[in-house]
Coordinates of C-alpha atoms in Angstrom, one line a residue:
M1 CA 0.0 0.0 0.0
L2 CA 1.0 3.6 -0.4
N3 CA 2.1 5.0 3.0
K4 CA 3.2 8.5 2.1
L5 CA 3.6 11.0 -0.8
I6 CA 6.1 13.9 -0.4
V7 CA 5.8 16.6 -3.0
K8 CA 8.1 19.6 -3.5
N9 CA 7.8 22.4 -6.1
V10 CA 5.2 20.7 -8.3
A11 CA 2.8 23.2 -9.9
L12 CA 1.2 25.2 -7.1
I13 CA 2.5 23.0 -4.3
E14 CA 5.7 24.3 -2.7
S15 CA 5.9 21.5 -0.2
A16 CA 3.4 18.9 0.9
E17 CA 3.5 15.6 2.8
I18 CA 0.4 13.3 2.6
D19 CA 0.1 10.3 4.9
F20 CA -2.3 7.6 3.6
M21 CA -3.9 4.8 5.6
R22 CA -5.1 1.3 4.9
G23 CA -8.8 1.3 4.0
F24 CA -10.6 4.3 2.3
N25 CA -8.7 7.6 1.8
V26 CA -10.5 10.5 0.2
L27 CA -9.0 13.7 -1.2
S28 CA -11.4 16.7 -1.5
G29 CA -11.2 20.4 -1.9
E30 CA -12.6 23.3 -3.9
T31 CA -12.5 23.3 -7.7
G32 CA -9.0 24.5 -8.8
S33 CA -7.5 23.9 -5.4
G34 CA -5.0 21.4 -6.8
K35 CA -6.5 18.0 -6.4
S36 CA -5.3 17.1 -9.9
V37 CA -1.8 18.2 -8.9
I38 CA -1.6 15.5 -6.3
L39 CA -2.5 12.8 -8.9
E40 CA 0.0 14.4 -11.4
S41 CA 2.7 14.2 -8.7
L42 CA 1.8 10.6 -8.0
N43 CA 1.8 9.7 -11.7
F44 CA 5.1 11.5 -12.1
V45 CA 6.9 9.4 -9.4
L46 CA 5.3 6.3 -10.9
G47 CA 7.0 7.0 -14.2
A48 CA 4.7 9.2 -16.3
K49 CA 6.3 11.6 -18.8
A50 CA 7.4 15.0 -17.4
D51 CA 8.0 18.4 -18.8
K52 CA 9.0 21.8 -17.4
T53 CA 5.4 22.9 -16.8
L54 CA 5.4 20.5 -13.8
I55 CA 8.0 22.6 -12.0
R56 CA 6.6 25.3 -9.7
S57 CA 7.2 28.8 -11.0
G58 CA 10.5 30.2 -9.8
A59 CA 11.9 26.8 -8.8
E60 CA 14.8 25.0 -10.4
E61 CA 13.5 21.5 -9.9
C62 CA 10.6 19.4 -8.6
V63 CA 10.9 16.3 -6.4
V64 CA 8.3 13.7 -5.6
S65 CA 8.9 10.7 -3.2
A66 CA 6.4 7.8 -2.7
E67 CA 6.7 5.3 0.2
F68 CA 5.1 1.9 -0.1
D69 CA 4.6 -1.0 2.3
I70 CA 5.2 -4.1 0.1
E71 CA 5.3 -6.7 2.8
N72 CA 4.3 -10.1 1.3
N73 CA 3.9 -8.6 -2.2
L74 CA 5.5 -11.5 -4.1
A75 CA 5.2 -9.8 -7.5
A76 CA 7.1 -6.7 -6.2
Y77 CA 9.7 -8.9 -4.6
S78 CA 10.2 -10.7 -7.9
V79 CA 10.8 -7.4 -9.8
I80 CA 13.2 -6.1 -7.0
E81 CA 15.2 -9.4 -7.2
E82 CA 15.3 -9.0 -11.0
F83 CA 16.8 -5.6 -10.6
G84 CA 19.5 -7.0 -8.2
L85 CA 18.3 -4.8 -5.3
E86 CA 18.1 -5.7 -1.7
Q87 CA 14.6 -6.9 -0.7
E88 CA 13.0 -4.7 1.9
D89 CA 9.4 -4.4 3.1
I90 CA 9.4 -0.6 2.8
L91 CA 9.9 0.7 -0.7
I92 CA 10.8 4.4 -1.4
I93 CA 10.8 5.7 -4.9
T94 CA 12.1 9.2 -5.5
R95 CA 12.1 11.2 -8.8
K96 CA 13.6 14.6 -9.5
F97 CA 13.1 16.7 -12.6
T98 CA 15.1 19.9 -13.3
A99 CA 14.4 23.0 -15.4
S100 CA 17.2 21.9 -17.7
G101 CA 15.4 18.6 -18.4
K102 CA 17.5 16.3 -16.3
N103 CA 15.7 13.3 -14.8
T104 CA 16.9 11.4 -11.7
V105 CA 15.2 8.4 -10.3
S106 CA 16.1 6.2 -7.3
I107 CA 14.6 3.0 -5.7
N108 CA 15.5 2.8 -2.0
G109 CA 18.4 5.1 -2.6
N110 CA 19.7 3.0 -5.6
S111 CA 20.0 4.7 -8.9
A112 CA 17.3 3.5 -11.3
T113 CA 15.5 4.3 -14.6
V114 CA 12.0 5.4 -15.3
S115 CA 11.3 2.0 -17.1
M116 CA 12.4 0.2 -13.9
V117 CA 10.1 2.2 -11.8
K118 CA 7.2 1.6 -14.2
K119 CA 7.8 -2.1 -14.1
L120 CA 8.0 -2.2 -10.3
T121 CA 5.0 0.1 -9.5
A122 CA 2.8 -1.8 -12.0
T123 CA 2.8 -4.5 -9.3
L124 CA 1.7 -2.0 -6.6
I125 CA -0.8 0.6 -7.7
D126 CA -3.6 1.1 -10.2
V127 CA -4.3 4.7 -11.1
H128 CA -7.4 5.4 -13.1
G129 CA -6.7 8.0 -15.8
Q130 CA -3.0 7.0 -16.2
S131 CA -3.1 4.1 -18.6
E132 CA 0.5 3.1 -17.8
H133 CA -0.6 2.1 -14.4
F134 CA -4.1 1.0 -15.3
Y135 CA -3.8 -2.7 -14.5
L136 CA -7.0 -3.9 -16.3
L137 CA -6.2 -2.2 -19.6
N138 CA -3.8 -5.0 -20.2
T139 CA -5.6 -8.0 -21.7
A140 CA -3.1 -10.4 -20.1
N141 CA -4.1 -9.0 -16.7
Q142 CA -7.8 -9.3 -17.7
L143 CA -7.2 -13.0 -18.3
K144 CA -5.3 -13.4 -15.1
L145 CA -8.1 -11.8 -13.1
L146 CA -10.8 -13.9 -14.8
D147 CA -8.8 -17.1 -14.0
K148 CA -8.7 -16.0 -10.3
F149 CA -12.5 -15.4 -10.4
T150 CA -13.0 -18.7 -12.2
G151 CA -10.8 -20.6 -9.7
V152 CA -8.7 -22.5 -12.2
D153 CA -6.2 -23.3 -9.4
D154 CA -8.9 -24.8 -7.1
N155 CA -8.7 -28.3 -8.6
G156 CA -5.1 -28.1 -9.8
L157 CA -6.1 -27.6 -13.4
S158 CA -3.5 -24.9 -14.1
D159 CA -0.8 -27.2 -12.6
K160 CA -1.9 -30.1 -14.8
I161 CA -1.7 -27.9 -17.9
K162 CA 1.7 -26.6 -16.9
N163 CA 3.1 -30.1 -16.3
A164 CA 1.7 -31.4 -19.6
Y165 CA 3.0 -28.3 -21.5
D166 CA 6.5 -28.7 -20.0
E167 CA 6.6 -32.4 -21.0
L168 CA 5.5 -31.5 -24.5
K169 CA 8.2 -28.9 -24.8
A170 CA 10.8 -31.5 -23.7
L171 CA 9.6 -34.0 -26.3
S172 CA 9.6 -31.3 -29.0
K173 CA 13.1 -30.3 -28.1
E174 CA 14.2 -34.0 -28.3
L175 CA 12.5 -34.3 -31.7
T176 CA 14.3 -31.2 -33.0
A177 CA 17.6 -32.5 -31.7
A178 CA 17.1 -35.9 -33.4
G179 CA 15.7 -34.4 -36.6
G180 CA 17.1 -33.6 -40.0
D181 CA 17.2 -35.4 -43.3
E182 CA 18.9 -38.7 -44.1
T183 CA 22.1 -37.1 -45.2
S184 CA 22.4 -35.0 -42.1
R185 CA 21.9 -38.1 -39.9
L186 CA 24.6 -40.0 -41.8
I187 CA 27.0 -37.1 -41.4
R188 CA 26.2 -37.0 -37.7
L189 CA 26.7 -40.8 -37.4
D190 CA 30.2 -40.5 -39.1
I191 CA 31.1 -37.8 -36.6
L192 CA 29.9 -39.9 -33.6
N193 CA 31.7 -43.0 -34.8
Y194 CA 35.0 -41.0 -35.2
Q195 CA 34.6 -39.5 -31.7
I196 CA 33.8 -42.8 -30.1
K197 CA 36.7 -44.6 -31.8
E198 CA 39.1 -41.8 -30.8
I199 CA 38.2 -42.0 -27.2
E200 CA 38.1 -45.8 -27.0
T201 CA 41.4 -46.2 -28.9
A202 CA 43.1 -43.8 -26.5
D203 CA 42.0 -46.3 -23.7
I204 CA 42.8 -43.8 -20.9
K205 CA 42.9 -45.2 -17.4
E206 CA 41.3 -43.2 -14.6
T207 CA 44.5 -42.0 -12.8
E208 CA 46.9 -42.4 -15.8
F209 CA 47.3 -38.7 -16.4
E210 CA 48.3 -37.9 -12.9
E211 CA 50.7 -40.9 -12.7
L212 CA 52.4 -40.1 -16.0
S213 CA 52.7 -36.4 -15.0
A214 CA 54.6 -37.5 -11.8
I215 CA 56.9 -39.8 -13.9
K216 CA 57.6 -36.9 -16.3
D217 CA 58.6 -34.6 -13.4
K218 CA 60.9 -37.3 -12.1
L219 CA 62.5 -37.9 -15.4
L220 CA 63.0 -34.2 -16.1
N221 CA 64.6 -33.6 -12.7
R222 CA 66.6 -36.8 -12.4
E223 CA 70.0 -35.1 -11.9
R224 CA 68.7 -32.8 -9.2
I225 CA 67.0 -35.7 -7.4
V226 CA 70.1 -37.9 -7.5
F227 CA 72.3 -35.1 -6.2
A228 CA 69.9 -34.4 -3.3
L229 CA 69.4 -38.0 -2.4
N230 CA 73.2 -38.7 -2.5
A231 CA 73.8 -35.7 -0.3
V232 CA 71.4 -37.2 2.2
K233 CA 72.9 -40.7 1.9
S234 CA 76.5 -39.6 2.3
G235 CA 75.8 -37.2 5.1
I236 CA 74.2 -39.9 7.1
G237 CA 75.9 -43.1 6.1
D238 CA 79.5 -42.3 5.2
E239 CA 82.3 -42.8 7.8
G240 CA 82.1 -40.1 10.3
G241 CA 78.6 -39.1 9.2
V242 CA 75.5 -38.5 11.2
S243 CA 74.8 -42.3 11.7
D244 CA 78.3 -42.9 13.3
I245 CA 78.1 -39.8 15.5
L246 CA 74.6 -40.8 16.7
S247 CA 75.7 -44.4 17.3
N248 CA 78.5 -43.3 19.6
A249 CA 76.2 -41.0 21.4
V250 CA 73.5 -43.7 21.9
R251 CA 76.1 -46.2 23.3
A252 CA 77.4 -43.5 25.8
L253 CA 73.9 -42.6 27.0
N254 CA 72.8 -46.2 27.2
G255 CA 75.7 -46.8 29.6
I256 CA 74.3 -44.3 32.1
A257 CA 70.5 -44.6 31.5
E258 CA 70.0 -46.7 34.6
L259 CA 71.6 -44.2 36.9
N260 CA 69.1 -41.4 36.6
K261 CA 65.5 -41.0 35.3
D262 CA 66.5 -37.9 33.3
Y263 CA 69.4 -39.8 31.7
G264 CA 67.1 -42.6 30.8
E265 CA 64.5 -40.2 29.1
I266 CA 67.2 -38.6 27.0
S267 CA 68.6 -42.0 26.1
E268 CA 65.2 -43.1 25.0
R269 CA 64.6 -40.0 22.9
L270 CA 68.1 -40.3 21.2
N271 CA 67.4 -44.0 20.4
G272 CA 64.2 -42.8 18.6
V273 CA 66.2 -40.2 16.6
Y274 CA 68.8 -42.8 15.7
A275 CA 66.1 -45.2 14.5
E276 CA 64.4 -42.5 12.4
I277 CA 67.8 -41.5 10.8
D278 CA 68.5 -45.1 10.0
D279 CA 65.1 -45.4 8.4
I280 CA 65.7 -42.2 6.3
L281 CA 69.0 -43.7 5.1
S282 CA 67.3 -46.9 4.1
S283 CA 64.5 -45.1 2.2
T284 CA 67.0 -42.8 0.4
G285 CA 68.8 -45.9 -0.8
E286 CA 65.6 -47.4 -2.2
L287 CA 64.7 -44.1 -4.0
L288 CA 68.2 -44.0 -5.6
D289 CA 67.8 -47.6 -6.7
D290 CA 64.4 -46.8 -8.3
L291 CA 65.9 -44.0 -10.3
G292 CA 68.3 -46.4 -11.9
Y293 CA 65.4 -48.0 -13.9
S294 CA 62.3 -46.4 -15.5
E295 CA 59.6 -48.3 -17.5
Y296 CA 59.2 -45.3 -19.8
S297 CA 61.5 -42.9 -21.5
L298 CA 60.9 -39.2 -21.3
D299 CA 59.8 -39.1 -25.0
E300 CA 57.3 -42.0 -24.5
V301 CA 55.8 -40.2 -21.4
E302 CA 55.4 -36.9 -23.2
E303 CA 53.9 -38.6 -26.2
R304 CA 51.3 -40.4 -24.1
L305 CA 50.5 -37.3 -22.1
G306 CA 49.9 -35.5 -25.4
V307 CA 47.4 -38.1 -26.5
I308 CA 45.5 -37.8 -23.1
K309 CA 45.5 -34.0 -23.2
N310 CA 44.1 -34.0 -26.7
I311 CA 41.2 -36.3 -25.6
F312 CA 40.5 -34.2 -22.5
K313 CA 40.5 -31.0 -24.5
K314 CA 38.1 -32.2 -27.1
Y315 CA 35.8 -34.3 -24.9
G316 CA 35.0 -33.0 -21.5
G317 CA 38.1 -31.6 -19.9
D318 CA 39.1 -34.5 -17.7
F319 CA 38.7 -38.3 -17.4
S320 CA 35.1 -38.2 -16.0
G321 CA 34.1 -35.6 -18.7
A322 CA 35.5 -37.8 -21.4
Q323 CA 33.7 -40.9 -20.1
E324 CA 30.4 -38.9 -19.9
F325 CA 30.9 -37.7 -23.5
L326 CA 31.5 -41.3 -24.6
I327 CA 28.3 -42.5 -23.0
G328 CA 26.3 -39.7 -24.5
A329 CA 27.8 -40.3 -28.0
K330 CA 27.0 -44.0 -27.8
T331 CA 23.4 -43.3 -26.8
E332 CA 22.9 -40.8 -29.6
R333 CA 24.5 -43.2 -32.1
E334 CA 22.1 -45.9 -31.0
K335 CA 19.2 -43.6 -31.5
L336 CA 20.4 -42.6 -35.0
E337 CA 21.1 -46.2 -36.0
N338 CA 17.6 -47.1 -35.0
F339 CA 16.2 -43.7 -36.1
N340 CA 13.0 -44.7 -37.8
E341 CA 11.7 -46.6 -34.8
Y342 CA 12.9 -44.0 -32.4
F343 CA 11.5 -41.1 -34.5
A344 CA 8.1 -42.9 -34.8
D345 CA 7.9 -43.5 -31.0
L346 CA 8.8 -39.8 -30.4
Q347 CA 6.2 -38.5 -32.8
N348 CA 3.6 -40.8 -31.2
N349 CA 4.5 -39.6 -27.7
I350 CA 4.2 -36.0 -28.9
L351 CA 0.8 -36.6 -30.4
K352 CA -0.4 -38.3 -27.2
K353 CA 0.8 -35.3 -25.2
Q354 CA -0.8 -32.8 -27.5
K355 CA -4.1 -34.6 -27.3
E356 CA -3.8 -34.6 -23.5
L357 CA -2.9 -30.9 -23.5
Y358 CA -5.7 -30.0 -25.9
A359 CA -8.3 -31.7 -23.7
L360 CA -6.9 -29.7 -20.7
Y361 CA -7.0 -26.5 -22.8
T362 CA -10.6 -27.2 -23.7
E363 CA -11.6 -27.9 -20.1
L364 CA -10.0 -24.6 -19.0
S365 CA -11.7 -22.7 -21.8
E366 CA -15.1 -24.1 -20.9
K367 CA -14.6 -23.1 -17.2
R368 CA -13.5 -19.6 -18.3
R369 CA -16.5 -19.1 -20.6
K370 CA -19.0 -20.1 -17.9
S371 CA -17.3 -17.9 -15.3
A372 CA -17.0 -15.0 -17.7
Q373 CA -20.8 -14.9 -18.2
I374 CA -21.4 -14.9 -14.4
F375 CA -18.7 -12.3 -14.0
A376 CA -20.2 -10.1 -16.7
D377 CA -23.7 -10.4 -15.3
N378 CA -22.4 -9.5 -11.8
V379 CA -20.6 -6.4 -13.2
L380 CA -23.7 -5.3 -15.1
T381 CA -25.7 -5.6 -11.9
E382 CA -23.2 -3.4 -10.1
L383 CA -23.4 -0.9 -13.0
K384 CA -27.2 -0.8 -12.7
E385 CA -26.9 0.0 -9.0
L386 CA -24.7 2.9 -10.1
G387 CA -27.3 4.3 -12.4
M388 CA -25.8 2.9 -15.6
N389 CA -28.8 0.9 -16.8
K390 CA -27.9 1.1 -20.5
A391 CA -24.3 -0.1 -20.0
R392 CA -23.2 -3.2 -21.9
F393 CA -20.3 -5.5 -20.9
Y394 CA -19.1 -8.9 -21.9
V395 CA -15.8 -10.9 -22.1
E396 CA -14.8 -11.5 -25.7
F397 CA -13.0 -14.8 -26.3
S398 CA -10.9 -15.8 -29.3
E399 CA -12.3 -18.7 -31.4
I400 CA -11.5 -22.2 -30.1
P401 CA -9.0 -23.6 -32.5
L402 CA -9.4 -27.1 -34.0
F403 CA -6.8 -29.7 -32.8
D404 CA -4.8 -29.4 -36.0
E405 CA -4.8 -25.6 -35.7
C406 CA -3.7 -25.4 -32.1
K407 CA -0.2 -24.1 -31.5
F408 CA 0.4 -25.6 -28.1
D409 CA 2.6 -22.7 -27.3
S410 CA 1.3 -21.7 -23.9
A411 CA 1.0 -23.1 -20.4
N412 CA -2.2 -21.0 -20.0
G413 CA -4.5 -22.5 -22.6
F414 CA -5.4 -21.3 -26.1
D415 CA -7.8 -18.5 -25.0
A416 CA -7.2 -14.8 -25.6
I417 CA -9.8 -12.5 -24.1
R418 CA -10.8 -8.8 -24.1
F419 CA -13.1 -6.9 -21.8
M420 CA -15.7 -5.2 -24.1
F421 CA -17.6 -2.2 -22.7
S422 CA -20.1 0.5 -23.7
A423 CA -21.5 3.0 -21.2
N424 CA -24.6 4.2 -23.1
S425 CA -27.1 2.9 -25.6
G426 CA -26.2 3.9 -29.1
E427 CA -22.5 3.8 -28.3
P428 CA -20.6 0.8 -29.8
V429 CA -19.1 -1.8 -27.5
K430 CA -15.3 -1.3 -27.6
P431 CA -12.3 -3.0 -26.0
L432 CA -11.7 -1.5 -22.6
S433 CA -8.4 0.0 -23.7
D434 CA -10.2 2.0 -26.4
V435 CA -12.8 3.5 -24.0
I436 CA -12.1 7.2 -23.1
S437 CA -11.5 7.8 -19.4
G438 CA -14.1 9.6 -17.5
G439 CA -16.7 9.3 -14.8
E440 CA -18.5 6.5 -16.6
M441 CA -15.3 4.6 -17.1
S442 CA -14.5 5.1 -13.4
R443 CA -17.8 3.6 -12.4
F444 CA -17.2 0.6 -14.7
M445 CA -13.9 0.0 -13.1
L446 CA -15.5 0.4 -9.7
S447 CA -18.0 -2.3 -10.7
V448 CA -15.3 -4.6 -11.9
K449 CA -13.2 -4.1 -8.8
A450 CA -16.2 -4.6 -6.5
Q451 CA -16.3 -8.2 -8.0
T452 CA -12.6 -8.8 -8.1
A453 CA -10.7 -6.8 -5.5
K454 CA -9.9 -9.8 -3.4
Y455 CA -8.3 -11.5 -6.4
N456 CA -6.3 -8.5 -7.6
E457 CA -2.5 -8.5 -7.1
I458 CA -2.5 -4.7 -6.9
S459 CA -2.6 -3.4 -3.3
T460 CA -3.7 0.2 -4.1
F461 CA -6.6 1.4 -6.2
I462 CA -6.8 5.1 -7.1
F463 CA -10.1 6.6 -8.4
D464 CA -10.3 10.0 -10.0
E465 CA -13.6 11.4 -11.4
I466 CA -15.4 8.5 -9.7
D467 CA -18.3 10.8 -8.7
A468 CA -18.6 12.7 -12.0
G469 CA -22.2 13.2 -13.0
I470 CA -23.8 11.4 -10.0
S471 CA -25.4 12.6 -6.7
G472 CA -27.9 11.6 -4.1
A473 CA -28.7 7.8 -3.8
I474 CA -26.2 6.8 -6.5
A475 CA -23.4 8.7 -4.7
W476 CA -24.2 6.8 -1.5
I477 CA -24.0 3.5 -3.4
V478 CA -20.7 4.5 -4.9
A479 CA -19.4 5.3 -1.5
E480 CA -20.5 1.9 -0.1
K481 CA -18.8 0.0 -2.9
L482 CA -15.6 2.0 -2.5
V483 CA -15.6 1.1 1.2
K484 CA -16.2 -2.6 0.5
I485 CA -13.3 -2.6 -1.9
S486 CA -11.1 -0.8 0.6
R487 CA -11.5 -3.8 3.0
S488 CA -9.5 -5.9 0.6
V489 CA -7.1 -3.2 -0.8
Q490 CA -6.2 0.3 -0.1
V491 CA -8.5 2.8 -1.9
I492 CA -7.6 6.5 -2.6
A493 CA -10.4 8.6 -4.2
V494 CA -10.6 12.2 -5.3
S495 CA -14.2 13.4 -4.7
H496 CA -16.4 16.5 -4.4
L497 CA -19.4 14.6 -3.0
P498 CA -20.3 14.9 0.8
Q499 CA -21.6 11.3 0.7
I500 CA -18.2 9.9 -0.3
V501 CA -16.3 12.1 2.0
S502 CA -18.4 11.0 4.9
F503 CA -17.3 7.3 4.4
A504 CA -13.6 8.1 4.4
D505 CA -11.3 6.4 7.0
N506 CA -8.8 9.1 6.2
N507 CA -9.8 12.6 4.9
V508 CA -7.3 14.8 3.1
L509 CA -8.2 18.4 2.3
I510 CA -6.6 20.3 -0.6
I511 CA -6.6 24.1 -0.1
K512 CA -5.5 26.9 -2.4
T513 CA -4.2 30.0 -0.6
E514 CA -3.1 33.4 -1.9
S515 CA -0.7 35.8 -0.1
D516 CA 1.7 38.4 -1.4
D517 CA 0.6 37.8 -5.0
K518 CA 1.6 34.2 -4.5
T519 CA -0.8 31.2 -5.0
T520 CA 0.0 28.0 -3.1
T521 CA -1.7 24.7 -2.7
V522 CA -1.7 23.3 0.9
V523 CA -2.5 19.7 1.9
R524 CA -4.1 19.1 5.3
S525 CA -5.3 15.9 7.1
L526 CA -8.7 16.4 8.7
D527 CA -9.8 15.4 12.2
N528 CA -13.5 14.7 12.8
N529 CA -14.4 18.3 13.2
G530 CA -12.5 19.1 10.0
K531 CA -14.4 16.3 8.3
I532 CA -17.7 17.7 9.4
S533 CA -16.8 21.2 8.1
E534 CA -15.8 19.8 4.8
I535 CA -19.0 17.8 4.4
V536 CA -21.0 21.0 5.3
R537 CA -19.0 22.9 2.6
L538 CA -19.6 20.2 0.0
S539 CA -23.3 20.2 0.9
G540 CA -23.5 23.9 0.2
G541 CA -23.9 25.0 3.8
T542 CA -21.9 26.9 6.4
T543 CA -20.6 25.7 9.8
D544 CA -22.7 28.4 11.6
N545 CA -25.8 26.7 10.3
S546 CA -26.7 24.1 12.9
S547 CA -28.9 22.1 10.5
A548 CA -26.1 21.8 8.0
V549 CA -23.7 20.6 10.8
E550 CA -26.3 18.1 12.1
H551 CA -26.8 16.8 8.5
A552 CA -23.0 16.3 8.2
K553 CA -22.9 14.4 11.5
T554 CA -25.8 12.2 10.4
L555 CA -24.0 11.3 7.2
I556 CA -20.9 10.4 9.1
E557 CA -22.9 8.3 11.6
K558 CA -24.7 6.4 8.8
A559 CA -21.4 5.8 7.1
E560 CA -19.8 4.5 10.3
Q561 CA -22.8 2.1 10.9
F562 CA -22.3 0.7 7.4
K563 CA -18.5 0.3 7.8
N564 CA -19.0 -1.4 11.2
A565 CA -21.5 -3.8 9.6
I566 CA -19.0 -5.0 6.9
V567 CA -15.9 -5.3 9.1

């Protein structure tokens, strides 16, 4: 939901901060006070086009910031993740526009673009009169909303379709990979046979590369190794070497070991050192003996390593990769060698899956069409209650394709739909996106949202011109519907009717003031007394008229009774 809107230097607004609440928020004020500026400011921060006329006269720039609570809004989280931003439950979007035409946008302090903001806020807010944020003008969203109304997920139908669609895609991909004419398959077989033969002829053992690499290092460094080992052997074993010295020391200590505990411990430790030195001497001799004979010459080792490296480079990078490649190549060769049988089986499986998917598509379409009629009838009932007795509305479906014509290219069935609407008799029924915005359009959207608010992914609905051309009993019905919707999503409405203002959970007054030849728009939140005064003004009375005040209080009391009854 929208928590707050901060506006600086937009049109007549020098500075304003508007706090919104959950439920029903109403903006009211005298004609020309600047109510439209608030919506322009909101549209601006949501990504609408901007020009210099938006900037307050005398200012160098305008700035608008909108704060949203997006807790548990999975659609918004998904977009934020797509942008690589940190996920937070509070989202702050700020946009600045300068007199020189420079545009700056940020999302939670991170630099962003207008297109990023549009994509993100399309998951948050539906502003009537600003098509870029008018959720239901998009036919894909219309279908999504109808599916929620229909309840296609209630019996797992959408999951069945998705699973069948994914399986068909996998089969089609396999068919494409195995396809081609006879010449192409023979060429591919030749390539596979060559690759298989090359790997099998090399006959590489699992640890052979590592073992040969060690042998190569030994052969390349033989002289250095012999020199080092001989130095060790002579230093220990030659006459007067370490072994002789330690032997004399051991005999001397052993002779006194029994005289004192400390002598004994040193004697024991020295015996250990002597044994370790003797073992080192023995191991060094064995290593020198091993160097005297090698199963391979350096040339043979390098040649074999070259063969192994070539295989690894071409087929998988290492031993396991080469083996995996070999298994895959043999499997593919087997399929190609038995291609006719394999191809026929694959085509048969695809046909079976297409028939299964077509049946599911048809079942989904039938459910949608039945629900669409109920949905349209419900919306028309809502419109009649709003005084639009001549309105027409229906959901237009694309023709059901024959099996041979079906493309099977969607996990959401073969239906394409459009909401078709006409407000008055004599006017043609048009797609919703072609209907001119206005009070009648607002009431149509109110009727739709009264039926679907609980299914909608958008968390904030904004209505402008909702009360154009209505009064009296119809105004009261409009107010009741707005309140009902506001119990599922946040509703913000601009209104000049006392009936609608009386129902508000949060009243915001827009005032135009003049001083020192300067005109300024001021925004003020109203308490209960302020709400009474505004209703009196909208009703054409004055606050010094007790009857007008009592009438305002009565409207508020009736509105509260209605709201309490639906909570």
